[in-house]
Each structure stands twice: as structure tokens, then as C-alpha cells.
Amino acid sequence: MNYTKCWLEYPRICDETGKTLTAACLLTGTVAWRAVEELRLGLEGLYGLTLETTAEQTADITLDCDPRMHPEGYNIRVYQGRCTIVSGGERGALYGAFALLRQLQMEQCAWEELTWEGKGRPANPMRVLNHWDDLDGSIERGYAGQSFFFRDNEVLVNDRTVAYARLAASVGVNCVVLNNVNVRGAANQLISRRYYEPLREIQKILASYGITMYLCVNFAAPMELGGLDSADPCDDRVLQWWKDKASEVWGSLPGLGGFMVKADSEGQPGPSAYGRTHADGANLLGEAVAPYGGKVIWRCFVYNCQQDWRDTKTDRAKAGYDFFAPLDGKFRDNVVLQIKNGPMDFQVREPVSPLFGGLKHTNMMLEVQVAQEYTGQQRHVCYLIPWFRQVLNQDMHCCEGPSTVADLVSGRSYGNTCCGMAAVANTGDDPNWTGHDLAAANLYGFGRLAYDTTLTGEEIAKEWLRLTFGKTPLVEETLLHILMASWPVYESYTAPLGIGWMVNPNHHYGPNVDGYEYARWGTYHRADHKGLGVDRTSSGTGYCSQYTPELAAEYENLETCPDELALFFHHLDYTYRLKSGKTVLQHIYDTHFDGAEQAAAFLTLVEGLEPLLPQPVYQRLHERFRHQKEHSCEWRDVINTYFFRKSGIPDAQGRTIYP
Amino acid sequence: MNYTKCWLEYPRICDETGKTLTAACLLTGTVAWRAVEELRLGLEGLYGLTLETTAEQTADITLDCDPRMHPEGYNIRVYQGRCTIVSGGERGALYGAFALLRQLQMEQCAWEELTWEGKGRPANPMRVLNHWDDLDGSIERGYAGQSFFFRDNEVLVNDRTVAYARLAASVGVNCVVLNNVNVRGAANQLISRRYYEPLREIQKILASYGITMYLCVNFAAPMELGGLDSADPCDDRVLQWWKDKASEVWGSLPGLGGFMVKADSEGQPGPSAYGRTHADGANLLGEAVAPYGGKVIWRCFVYNCQQDWRDTKTDRAKAGYDFFAPLDGKFRDNVVLQIKNGPMDFQVREPVSPLFGGLKHTNMMLEVQVAQEYTGQQRHVCYLIPWFRQVLNQDMHCCEGPSTVADLVSGRSYGNTCCGMAAVANTGDDPNWTGHDLAAANLYGFGRLAYDTTLTGEEIAKEWLRLTFGKTPLVEETLLHILMASWPVYESYTAPLGIGWMVNPNHHYGPNVDGYEYARWGTYHRADHKGLGVDRTSSGTGYCSQYTPELAAEYENLETCPDELALFFHHLDYTYRLKSGKTVLQHIYDTHFDGAEQAAAFLTLVEGLEPLLPQPVYQRLHERFRHQKEHSCEWRDVINTYFFRKSGIPDAQGRTIYP
């Protein structure tokens, strides 16, 4: 086995070898069986205990079912070595088992000593991992090796598939989309006889951990795969083709969750070619998969990627709302729109997408990216959970009653059930799964947060650290500090004040202030010798007005617009004074000097952990933090020099800015 | 046959069908036979004449040999239908045959009417085409399709090989390097039994047209191919390996010209890994190939490609001289250094490399690039022969007697014989060979200029136009105007005043002012709010002092430094007044507005030729000129906006610069 178990290592807390516990499971099914199995694994690892199953009522651990409860919820009671996990269904039992093992590790107590009452109930119905894995084995925006699902156009099924399913289930993920949203080449054939058999194998493994499998499909599949001359959603032949295809697919893969589609986006085909709307397109598939209980996940990442940089009125940020808000209420019940957290594309800082406020009669899913495409690509540390938590907390002021993003996507606001949270995954076949060892905190954290949106980033980080590194105070304190500081630090030495996009084109790594400035992607900072930023107020692109009035006014008005989004919403002079009291330019200089300094401090801190960490872990961390230190200087210097050259204004503190 | 014959179409001048001419060839060998064959083809095409060979002394056309003449030279005498071509050898006879056919087309007269005495004698001993073709069929910096030498790791030998050899020989090319200087993967095995057989086939075809074949090899071949643990040029085992390899190679490919090497450059291996010099490296191979009359072509394109943009003292322009000038006199006689025309890399404008002045006891070859990597990639028209002619005319003031670049590389200055001119080829398997139909003028022109460096760009353009398009005055005049204007026009809307590099990284197409500014490639413009340019005087990087005193002083002094190189040698304020009387900034604005206007005018001019050109030719030209018009506006606007944003100084004429 050339890979780790991440937070499922179950390292020994205290040795109770020789003792045997009994477990009685009153639920039946493979998922319930996995729950018991996990308890067996966990108790053996943590204590050396042996767990035997029994049919007796007097077992040490009892897994029971209460059909009035949520099928994914659980209640746990532990006292003096006796434990009951009551759940609404098998998934709840599995989550309860993981919760119990987590609690034991958090408390670091002997089995007999744990006294605890715990409860779980999922905030979000759907908790999805999106894998952008291609069939050749590459991963689009993958920073942790190759795919462990595909290689050389074949599907991989092996012990790593099981290990992956455990990791996902242990944090409450209940849906996995196996392949890249950009469906090209052989990936078209995933919904053909060529692949059903190995897909069924994967599906079986995932299902045994309570995970529903989804597949990305190409909107033009009727042409690519079916040989039709059209994919027009209003063409009866096309509908019939999809119906036949769905019948074939569910015949071979019963229990499949459904299809995910990226349509009319960045070159992917879609309904617009036929003058049809996204609702036409999504409902076409929705109708075809409905007889099998299938769902359609439809991405809202749609914009004009042939924009002219000279055009200052067109605004990519507006595209999602412009395309989808007018279609509110037109989508079938089994269609869910997947909306990126921000209106642009996973930048280190963006406002929340106004679409969350704009859709009232449509199923919505929040899409975040734990793959660190724009946030250091798993070579820089960037713990994203506090950021996701901010997004969830954002009040959209769009309805009576609860109206935060968390309320909207969980279904609390409007009573939806086909909704939730999705994350673009950060995994690959690297031995540690995520390239940067600390990036696993994002994978862990996404699942935990999606299941329980009241958890804070810090609470989740503490859990993950304890589970991953055991109880070693200096390690836990140091890494907690680094994790919690990491996102602000990364923001500070990269693109300032919400402006985004100052990266090298294509691969998106490293500083390049003008990299996207004269490009066709709608991604501009408009820096000149006097200032920078995009005017998105009513005197500019008008983007602000896509928000509900409270938010629109907040962003429109410089007095109330938060500093960290100042340049996202406003074009400001370098000498403009922010609420912090600093000028825009001095803010840029200060944050870049500070950020690089903090990145250097991370390295020093990590070096202090050398004796406390396993050698391979330390070496991987050390290599990455060394790189981050150096690369943050490159960021600092490129950004500072760029703005010094442009403005001619020196640093007030006289630090080195290369001319 | 899905490709054209370019300038060898031999379209009918006047119809003399039915008549027969006789030819007597007093030279023997396949090249002489090709000469007669070409005359047969040409006379049939131009007149419908039949050419019969005869042994009689009274033939209409006699090819004779005068051993006192240069083996590649010829004297032609034609009068009243009788012609003698006297040459120093078979190659001379072949070049004479092509010259005769060219003259007939230039004069557009009947066979009987031509009265002409013509002479040819090659200026350069070696006239080389470098193909950067990879074995998978791709071409590095290829803009005209795939390779016609390689595909899927196999060597291609077919009618196109013959057609290519005819084109090359018709303009006097006598050496062809078949494969990419970056030798990777399967290309390592070109010098192994796997490939000798098909290579021999190609070699035979080339040789029949008087062309010597060369192969690029990997300096680390003893390791890659031979399994040694070193490629150290001073290791006897390595020398022995190369000797054995040479024996094997020439055993299989007798007559091979030799090896070409790109060493210690852009990631290619080389002698520096062992603390050895380029002389050690080149002489190693020189010794190994000497017994077979082989040569080693060693590239001087060596520089530090891991430079820090913050370092303003290191200067990539200095690298070639720094590496090679100290080694002057240390290279074997059968080694020739191939030196790019400028010190950087085929930019639209550069000074001549100071290495041409620095080497006095070393064989030199001038390397130019007809592949338009930085000059429009065969989508923009850019006729480069006037530029190459300027390079050849540059006096390096490095010795008593003739000391222009033409003198130096032809051997006139120091009496070398292993020297000449090389061009990176612009061909591919596109039907018209060069993508842009007008790019064929560069291929044609390189050969003509290398054979006769006294020809002007305009003379060569006129020849090529007549041969390619026949005698159609409007076509000839229009395209001559476009060709002759094309290089200045391309320069005018791209990077200004010799500064270069304002292109998108990697593919090098389209404007990106900061694309290489913060990169590791040593390619900077240093633009800030006050000015731009690189100070390469003695107060800057000191590059100027690599030239001989006359040139050093000319460039060092702003009064004498030519405007077109002003920013290559000096950092100037935007408000600095050039010799033209314009400020630097206004020069940038003016040239960019003018250049785009002229590119638009090209399109209009070409549209006027629609009735006069074959439809496929017109359509190809029209598509490219339409693109050039649009893309030159993109260049204009990006460059103008960039400098307007940076300087804050508006255009004096108030034209549109996007803010």
C-alpha cells in the first residue's frame, strides 16, 4: 500500500489489547455492515480492542434504527463502556460510527472513560465531491498526481477505491461525480456498454459507504455517441435518444445518482446552439432520468469567454445571473443548479454570487473548490474552510425567514430537497492523496462543513489535526496557527483587495499582473498610472444591482463596501484611503511585505516540528514550505514592482521594491 | 498529389509543342542526371518542348565540365536556341539548369529568343536548412502543418521527399539537417539500426539533388543510447563510444554530412555538466566523425534560462559572446559554430551578434530563421530577406580586409571553408508547404541569398513572384509592394525600437507586453511610468563593449545609436526625442497606428487581386490577410493602451487609445 489513510489512521490512544467488545447491529445492509466494520477497525487501532458482533441485546455497542429520524442522522450515547448509536437509516449509522471514533480521538480517553451524548443531522441533503478526472488518467486542475479512477482510458477498481470511499464517507460525503465536467474523447463513452461493468464495480464500493455515484455527460452525446445530427433539446428524436440512453444506463447501473452537465461553457456544447435555454437543456435530461429517480446537476459557470478587453461595459461577473435568473422556476424538480461561490472563478477573494439571491423557485447547490487552482495549487498552504464558512454565512436578504447562503442551498429557505454543497476535489494518486499534507484539511473540512454548516473553520481544523497527527500539543498548536493564518496570508501576497486574476494564464500558478489583462476571458484589473479596480457600480458595469437592495447598496457605496472587496467593486486611485486608514497602494505594499514575511515564518515554525513529525511527512511539508517562502517573495516582488513602476510612488517605509 | 510545386510549377510561356530539343551531358552521376531531368521538366512545362538526350557534340543544350571552376559554380551561354552550361561539377550543372529555367521565366521569351550569359558561384560553402521536425510528426515552431520527414516515430519517404529536395536544390541549398535540434525520445535513436534503412532512402534522394544530409544528435547519447554513466567529453570511454558510433553510422549512411548539436541550452545536456567547455564537447564529436569527412555543427544559442528578473546586471544578450569568444581558436577544423543573427532570439529587430566580430580562428555559420516564430508565424506576412541582407551587410570592423558578416561566414575574411549560412525552415505538410503562400518567398529567398549574398531582397522577391505567379503585372507589383513593406510593417505594430519580447509566453504569438517581463528568460523591457529600454552601455550591463570599438562606440552613444535599436541599447524616457524628432512614446503610438493601417491596406490590395489569382491561392491569402488586419489592431491597442496606462501621456493626435 503506497498511500496513507489520512485522518483514518486510528493511532493507538491506550493499549487495551486482549479485551473484546461486542457490537449488535439492528440495521441490515452493506452500509450498516461497513459501520460495524469501521468500528472494529477503529477500536482495534485506537485501543487494540477486538470487536465481535452479536445478536444479543446486551452488546457493548448497539446500532439501532429510529425511522422517525433523518436517515442520515444519528444520536449517540456513551457511558461507562456502553454505547448506543440510534440512526434514521444505514447512512446515519455509518456517520455515527465515524463520529464515535472521532470523539474518542478528540478526548483521547480510554474506551471505558468516554461519557458523551452526540447528535448528527445533515444540514445539506446533497454533499458532493466533483472529480475533474479524465479517462487518460490526468486530472484537470489536479495537484496531487494522477487519477485513481481512470488510467489509459480504463476504469481503475482496486483497494484505493475502497480507501477513497472510506475517506469520503467518514466526513459525510454522500455523492461523488466521478469524471471531469469537460467531457471529451473516451469520456463520452462512459455511458456506453464499454464502461458499464467497471463502473458498476466502483458504484458498488461507493454505495457500500453510502455514496451515490454520478457521471458527467456531454450535452452533445446524442451526436457524439448516438450519431444524430442534432442535440437540440426540443427535438423529439433527441429526447427519445436520451430516454433510451437513460433506460440503458440505469439498466446497467441501477442506483446511479444522475448526470452532471457543463453546457455552453468554455467551449462545451449546450442548448444555445439551437436557440434554446439552459432550462430547455436541463429539463431534457431531467425528463429522461426521472423514471429512475435520477437527478441532473447543471452547472451555472456560463459566460462569454471571447470577450474584448477594450469593452468596459460587458462584465463576466454578471453572466451567471444574466443567464439563469430569468429562468427561475422553469427547471424540473429533479434538476439542481450548481453555482460557484463567487461570480468569477474560485479566486482567493470574491463576493458571493448574486444568483443565490436571485433564484427563488429553483434547486441550488453551492460549488466550492478544494482543489487549490487559484489558491496555491497545494504547494502553498491555504486552508479554505473559514472562507467557505464566510460564504455560507453571507445573508442574501432575498426572502422572509432564513436567507443566508447556507439556508438557501440546504433547502431551509424554500423547502427544497434536491440541493446542497459540492466541492471540486483536491485528490490524486499521490501517496498522501492531496500533494500538500495540509491540503487534506480542506478535503476533510469540506465534508464536515457540508454535513454541519454550524461548525467553524477552527473547530474543523482542530478535529482534523487531532485525527491526523494525534495528540502532540506543539504540532497541533503550530499547525492550527498555520492553517488558520494560511488563507489570509495567501491573499495578502497575491492579488489585492478582491481584484483577482493576477496569475499566469492557463496553469494559473505564480504572479503575472497583466496575465489576464488583455485576454478574452473577461478578467481585468484596469490598472493605470493613477489607480486600479473595476467599477461595478451603477456608473460602471452595473453588476451591483444584481444583488438584493441591501447588498447592492452595501457594495455600491464606498463607505460601506468592505475593504477586502474594494477593488472588485470600485476603480480607486492609488492614493485613495481605505477604511483601514491606508492608501490603496500602501495597502498593496504592506500586505505583500507582510505576507511574504509570514510565509517565511511558516517555514521556521514547521522546522521546529521536525522531531515531532514522521520523517516522510516532515520532508514533504518542509519542501513545500520552503517553496512557499521563496515563491511568496516572487509574488511580493512582482506585484510591488508592477505597481511601483506604474505609479511611481515609493513605499512609505522604504523597503526594497525592485525598480 | 495534394501539394503545390511552389516556384517550380513551370507554367507555359508560349506553346512550342511538337518541337524536340537535344541535350548532351558530359558529366556523369545522379546529380547531373537530375540536372538534365529538370531541364526536360522545365522545357516541357514552359514550352511544351520535348528534350531528348544525345551523345552528339551538336546538341541544343550541352552540359560540360571545367574542373578549374568551383564545383558548385556554372557559366551559361545561350544564343539562338543553343545553350552551354559549363560547371565545375555536378552540383554546378544542376544549379545552372535551374538558373537557365529561371532566366527563361524572368524574360518570358520563347526558347529561341533567349540571349544570355549567366554565371554562378556560391558565396557560402555551406547553405543549410535546419528542420526542427520531431519524430512524432510535430514541428517545433512549425506553422505549416506536420512534418513530411517523420510521423508516429517512423521516417517518411515518398514523392514529397523528392519534391522537397527539388525545391531546396533549385535555390542552391546543399545541406539539410533533418531533425529538431532538441533531440528527445525516439529521436535519440536516429543514430541506431532502427532508423538507418529509411534514412538511407532519404539521403539517397537528397544526394541526387546535391544535398548533404545531417542529423541532430543528443550530447548525452552515450548515456541515452549507449548506457554509459557519463557523457564527459574528456572521458576516454565516451570518446570511444562516439568513435564506434560514427563508424557504425557512416557504415550505414556513407556520405552523411555530420552531426549538429544544441548543447547546454534550454535544458539540453552538454559538456558543462562535467566542467568542460563547448570546445571540449564539440571537438569530441569532431574527432569521432573526422575519419569519415564528417562535420560538427555546434550551436551557440547558449544562455542562462533561469535568470532572476530582479537582477539588472546579468544580460542574456552577453551570453553567447561570454561562452564562445574565449574559446576562439580551440575548435577543430571540422567543427563550425552556428551563431544566430542576433544576440537574443530571432526578434523582429536585434543588433548583429558580437560573436561574429569576436571569433577570428573559428569556423562560423550564420543562423537565421525563416520559420516566423517571432515575426507573425506565417499568419502575418513578413518577408525577411531584406533583414537577412542587412545582417550580412553589417560590418563588424574586426579585421583588416573584408569584415562584414557576409565576409565572415563565407570564409572570405579568414579563409575558412567549413562555414556558411543556415536557416530554420518554415516548411510543413500543408498543401502550399509554408502555410502563408507568401512565406514561400522566405524559403526561396534564403537559398538564393545564401548562394549569392549580393542579391537584394527586392531582386529575390521579383524572381520569386515571377516564378510563382507568372507574368501578371498587377499581381507582381501588388505583391512586391506587400512583400517589401511587410517586415517594416510587422515591426511597426509589434515591439518598438529593438526592445523585442512583447509576446505571449511559450507560443510567442500575439501581444503581451509583460509576457516575458518577470520571467526567467532574461528578456526584459524595464518599462516604468517614466520610460523603458535596457541600458546595455558601460553604465548598464556593458554588453556594448563586446563589439569591436567602432560598433561599441556607435551603440554606446545615443547620438549615433540607430533609432531602431534605441531601446535595445538604452533606457529612455517616454519624452526623449529620437533622431526622427519624435518622442519615444509618440513614436510608439505613431508606428502602431500606422502599422495597423498598413496591414488593413494589405487586405484591400489583396482583395483587388481576386480575379487574377487561382481561387485556392486567393482564399488562403485572403483568410490570412483578414486575420493580420484584425490581429494588427489587437497589437496596436494592447501596446498603445499599455504605454498610455503606464505613462499617462495621451496621443498627440488624439486617436483612440483604449483607457
mmCIF file of N, CA and C in Angstrom, chain B residues 381-383 436 438 465 475-489 598-599 601-607 609 621 625 628:
data_model
loop_
_atom_site.group_PDB
_atom_site.id
_atom_site.type_symbol
_atom_site.label_atom_id
_atom_site.label_comp_id
_atom_site.label_asym_id
_atom_site.label_seq_id
_atom_site.Cartn_x
_atom_site.Cartn_y
_atom_site.Cartn_z
ATOM 1 N N VAL B 381 2.137 38.377 -42.920
ATOM 2 C CA VAL B 381 3.179 38.354 -43.941
ATOM 3 C C VAL B 381 4.406 39.068 -43.378
ATOM 4 N N CYS B 382 5.574 38.469 -43.558
ATOM 5 C CA CYS B 382 6.805 39.129 -43.130
ATOM 6 C C CYS B 382 7.956 38.571 -43.973
ATOM 7 N N TYR B 383 8.274 39.310 -45.006
ATOM 8 C CA TYR B 383 9.327 38.888 -45.933
ATOM 9 C C TYR B 383 10.664 39.286 -45.330
ATOM 10 N N HIS B 436 1.320 30.286 -45.056
ATOM 11 C CA HIS B 436 1.070 31.507 -45.823
ATOM 12 C C HIS B 436 1.734 31.338 -47.179
ATOM 13 N N LEU B 438 2.748 33.513 -49.171
ATOM 14 C CA LEU B 438 3.852 34.460 -49.354
ATOM 15 C C LEU B 438 5.078 34.080 -48.505
ATOM 16 N N LEU B 465 8.303 36.029 -57.279
ATOM 17 C CA LEU B 465 6.953 36.369 -57.739
ATOM 18 C C LEU B 465 6.748 35.901 -59.180
ATOM 19 N N VAL B 475 -0.480 41.609 -60.226
ATOM 20 C CA VAL B 475 -0.143 40.668 -59.144
ATOM 21 C C VAL B 475 1.294 40.904 -58.695
ATOM 22 N N GLU B 476 2.178 40.998 -59.649
ATOM 23 C CA GLU B 476 3.590 41.153 -59.294
ATOM 24 C C GLU B 476 3.840 42.465 -58.559
ATOM 25 N N GLU B 477 3.288 43.544 -59.071
ATOM 26 C CA GLU B 477 3.504 44.848 -58.439
ATOM 27 C C GLU B 477 2.912 44.882 -57.032
ATOM 28 N N THR B 478 1.680 44.400 -56.938
ATOM 29 C CA THR B 478 0.996 44.453 -55.646
ATOM 30 C C THR B 478 1.736 43.606 -54.602
ATOM 31 N N LEU B 479 2.046 42.387 -54.981
ATOM 32 C CA LEU B 479 2.677 41.501 -54.003
ATOM 33 C C LEU B 479 4.111 41.931 -53.711
ATOM 34 N N LEU B 480 4.775 42.526 -54.711
ATOM 35 C CA LEU B 480 6.118 43.052 -54.441
ATOM 36 C C LEU B 480 6.035 44.171 -53.403
ATOM 37 N N HIS B 481 5.055 45.036 -53.586
ATOM 38 C CA HIS B 481 4.870 46.104 -52.596
ATOM 39 C C HIS B 481 4.624 45.528 -51.211
ATOM 40 N N ILE B 482 3.732 44.560 -51.153
ATOM 41 C CA ILE B 482 3.407 43.972 -49.842
ATOM 42 C C ILE B 482 4.628 43.290 -49.243
ATOM 43 N N LEU B 483 5.313 42.491 -50.040
ATOM 44 C CA LEU B 483 6.494 41.801 -49.510
ATOM 45 C C LEU B 483 7.514 42.799 -48.981
ATOM 46 N N MET B 484 7.806 43.811 -49.780
ATOM 47 C CA MET B 484 8.866 44.738 -49.385
ATOM 48 C C MET B 484 8.454 45.592 -48.177
ATOM 49 N N ALA B 485 7.157 45.828 -48.033
ATOM 50 C CA ALA B 485 6.686 46.618 -46.882
ATOM 51 C C ALA B 485 6.498 45.753 -45.641
ATOM 52 N N SER B 486 6.446 44.444 -45.821
ATOM 53 C CA SER B 486 5.905 43.583 -44.762
ATOM 54 C C SER B 486 6.740 43.558 -43.483
ATOM 55 N N TRP B 487 8.050 43.478 -43.608
ATOM 56 C CA TRP B 487 8.865 43.419 -42.389
ATOM 57 C C TRP B 487 8.787 44.741 -41.627
ATOM 58 N N PRO B 488 9.001 45.891 -42.269
ATOM 59 C CA PRO B 488 8.824 47.155 -41.524
ATOM 60 C C PRO B 488 7.430 47.302 -40.919
ATOM 61 N N VAL B 489 6.422 46.860 -41.651
ATOM 62 C CA VAL B 489 5.057 46.981 -41.112
ATOM 63 C C VAL B 489 4.896 46.091 -39.883
ATOM 64 N N GLN B 598 -1.566 50.059 -42.295
ATOM 65 C CA GLN B 598 -0.952 49.418 -43.464
ATOM 66 C C GLN B 598 -1.349 47.960 -43.585
ATOM 67 N N ALA B 599 -1.487 47.290 -42.465
ATOM 68 C CA ALA B 599 -1.946 45.893 -42.514
ATOM 69 C C ALA B 599 -3.343 45.836 -43.118
ATOM 70 N N ALA B 601 -4.482 47.993 -45.229
ATOM 71 C CA ALA B 601 -4.319 48.298 -46.658
ATOM 72 C C ALA B 601 -3.876 47.053 -47.436
ATOM 73 N N PHE B 602 -3.058 46.222 -46.801
ATOM 74 C CA PHE B 602 -2.647 44.973 -47.458
ATOM 75 C C PHE B 602 -3.877 44.167 -47.891
ATOM 76 N N LEU B 603 -4.826 44.078 -46.954
ATOM 77 C CA LEU B 603 -6.024 43.289 -47.262
ATOM 78 C C LEU B 603 -6.744 43.856 -48.478
ATOM 79 N N THR B 604 -6.903 45.169 -48.481
ATOM 80 C CA THR B 604 -7.582 45.807 -49.616
ATOM 81 C C THR B 604 -6.843 45.502 -50.918
ATOM 82 N N LEU B 605 -5.533 45.616 -50.862
ATOM 83 C CA LEU B 605 -4.738 45.349 -52.059
ATOM 84 C C LEU B 605 -4.918 43.909 -52.530
ATOM 85 N N VAL B 606 -4.890 42.989 -51.589
ATOM 86 C CA VAL B 606 -5.032 41.579 -51.952
ATOM 87 C C VAL B 606 -6.421 41.333 -52.530
ATOM 88 N N GLU B 607 -7.417 41.995 -51.965
ATOM 89 C CA GLU B 607 -8.781 41.803 -52.482
ATOM 90 C C GLU B 607 -8.867 42.228 -53.950
ATOM 91 N N LEU B 609 -6.811 41.564 -56.084
ATOM 92 C CA LEU B 609 -6.191 40.536 -56.937
ATOM 93 C C LEU B 609 -7.090 39.331 -57.155
ATOM 94 N N LEU B 621 -4.759 33.371 -49.105
ATOM 95 C CA LEU B 621 -4.204 34.704 -48.848
ATOM 96 C C LEU B 621 -5.223 35.586 -48.144
ATOM 97 N N PHE B 625 -4.689 37.507 -44.639
ATOM 98 C CA PHE B 625 -4.626 38.967 -44.560
ATOM 99 C C PHE B 625 -5.785 39.524 -43.736
ATOM 100 N N GLN B 628 -4.558 39.076 -40.303
ATOM 101 C CA GLN B 628 -3.483 40.027 -39.998
ATOM 102 C C GLN B 628 -4.046 41.412 -39.702
#
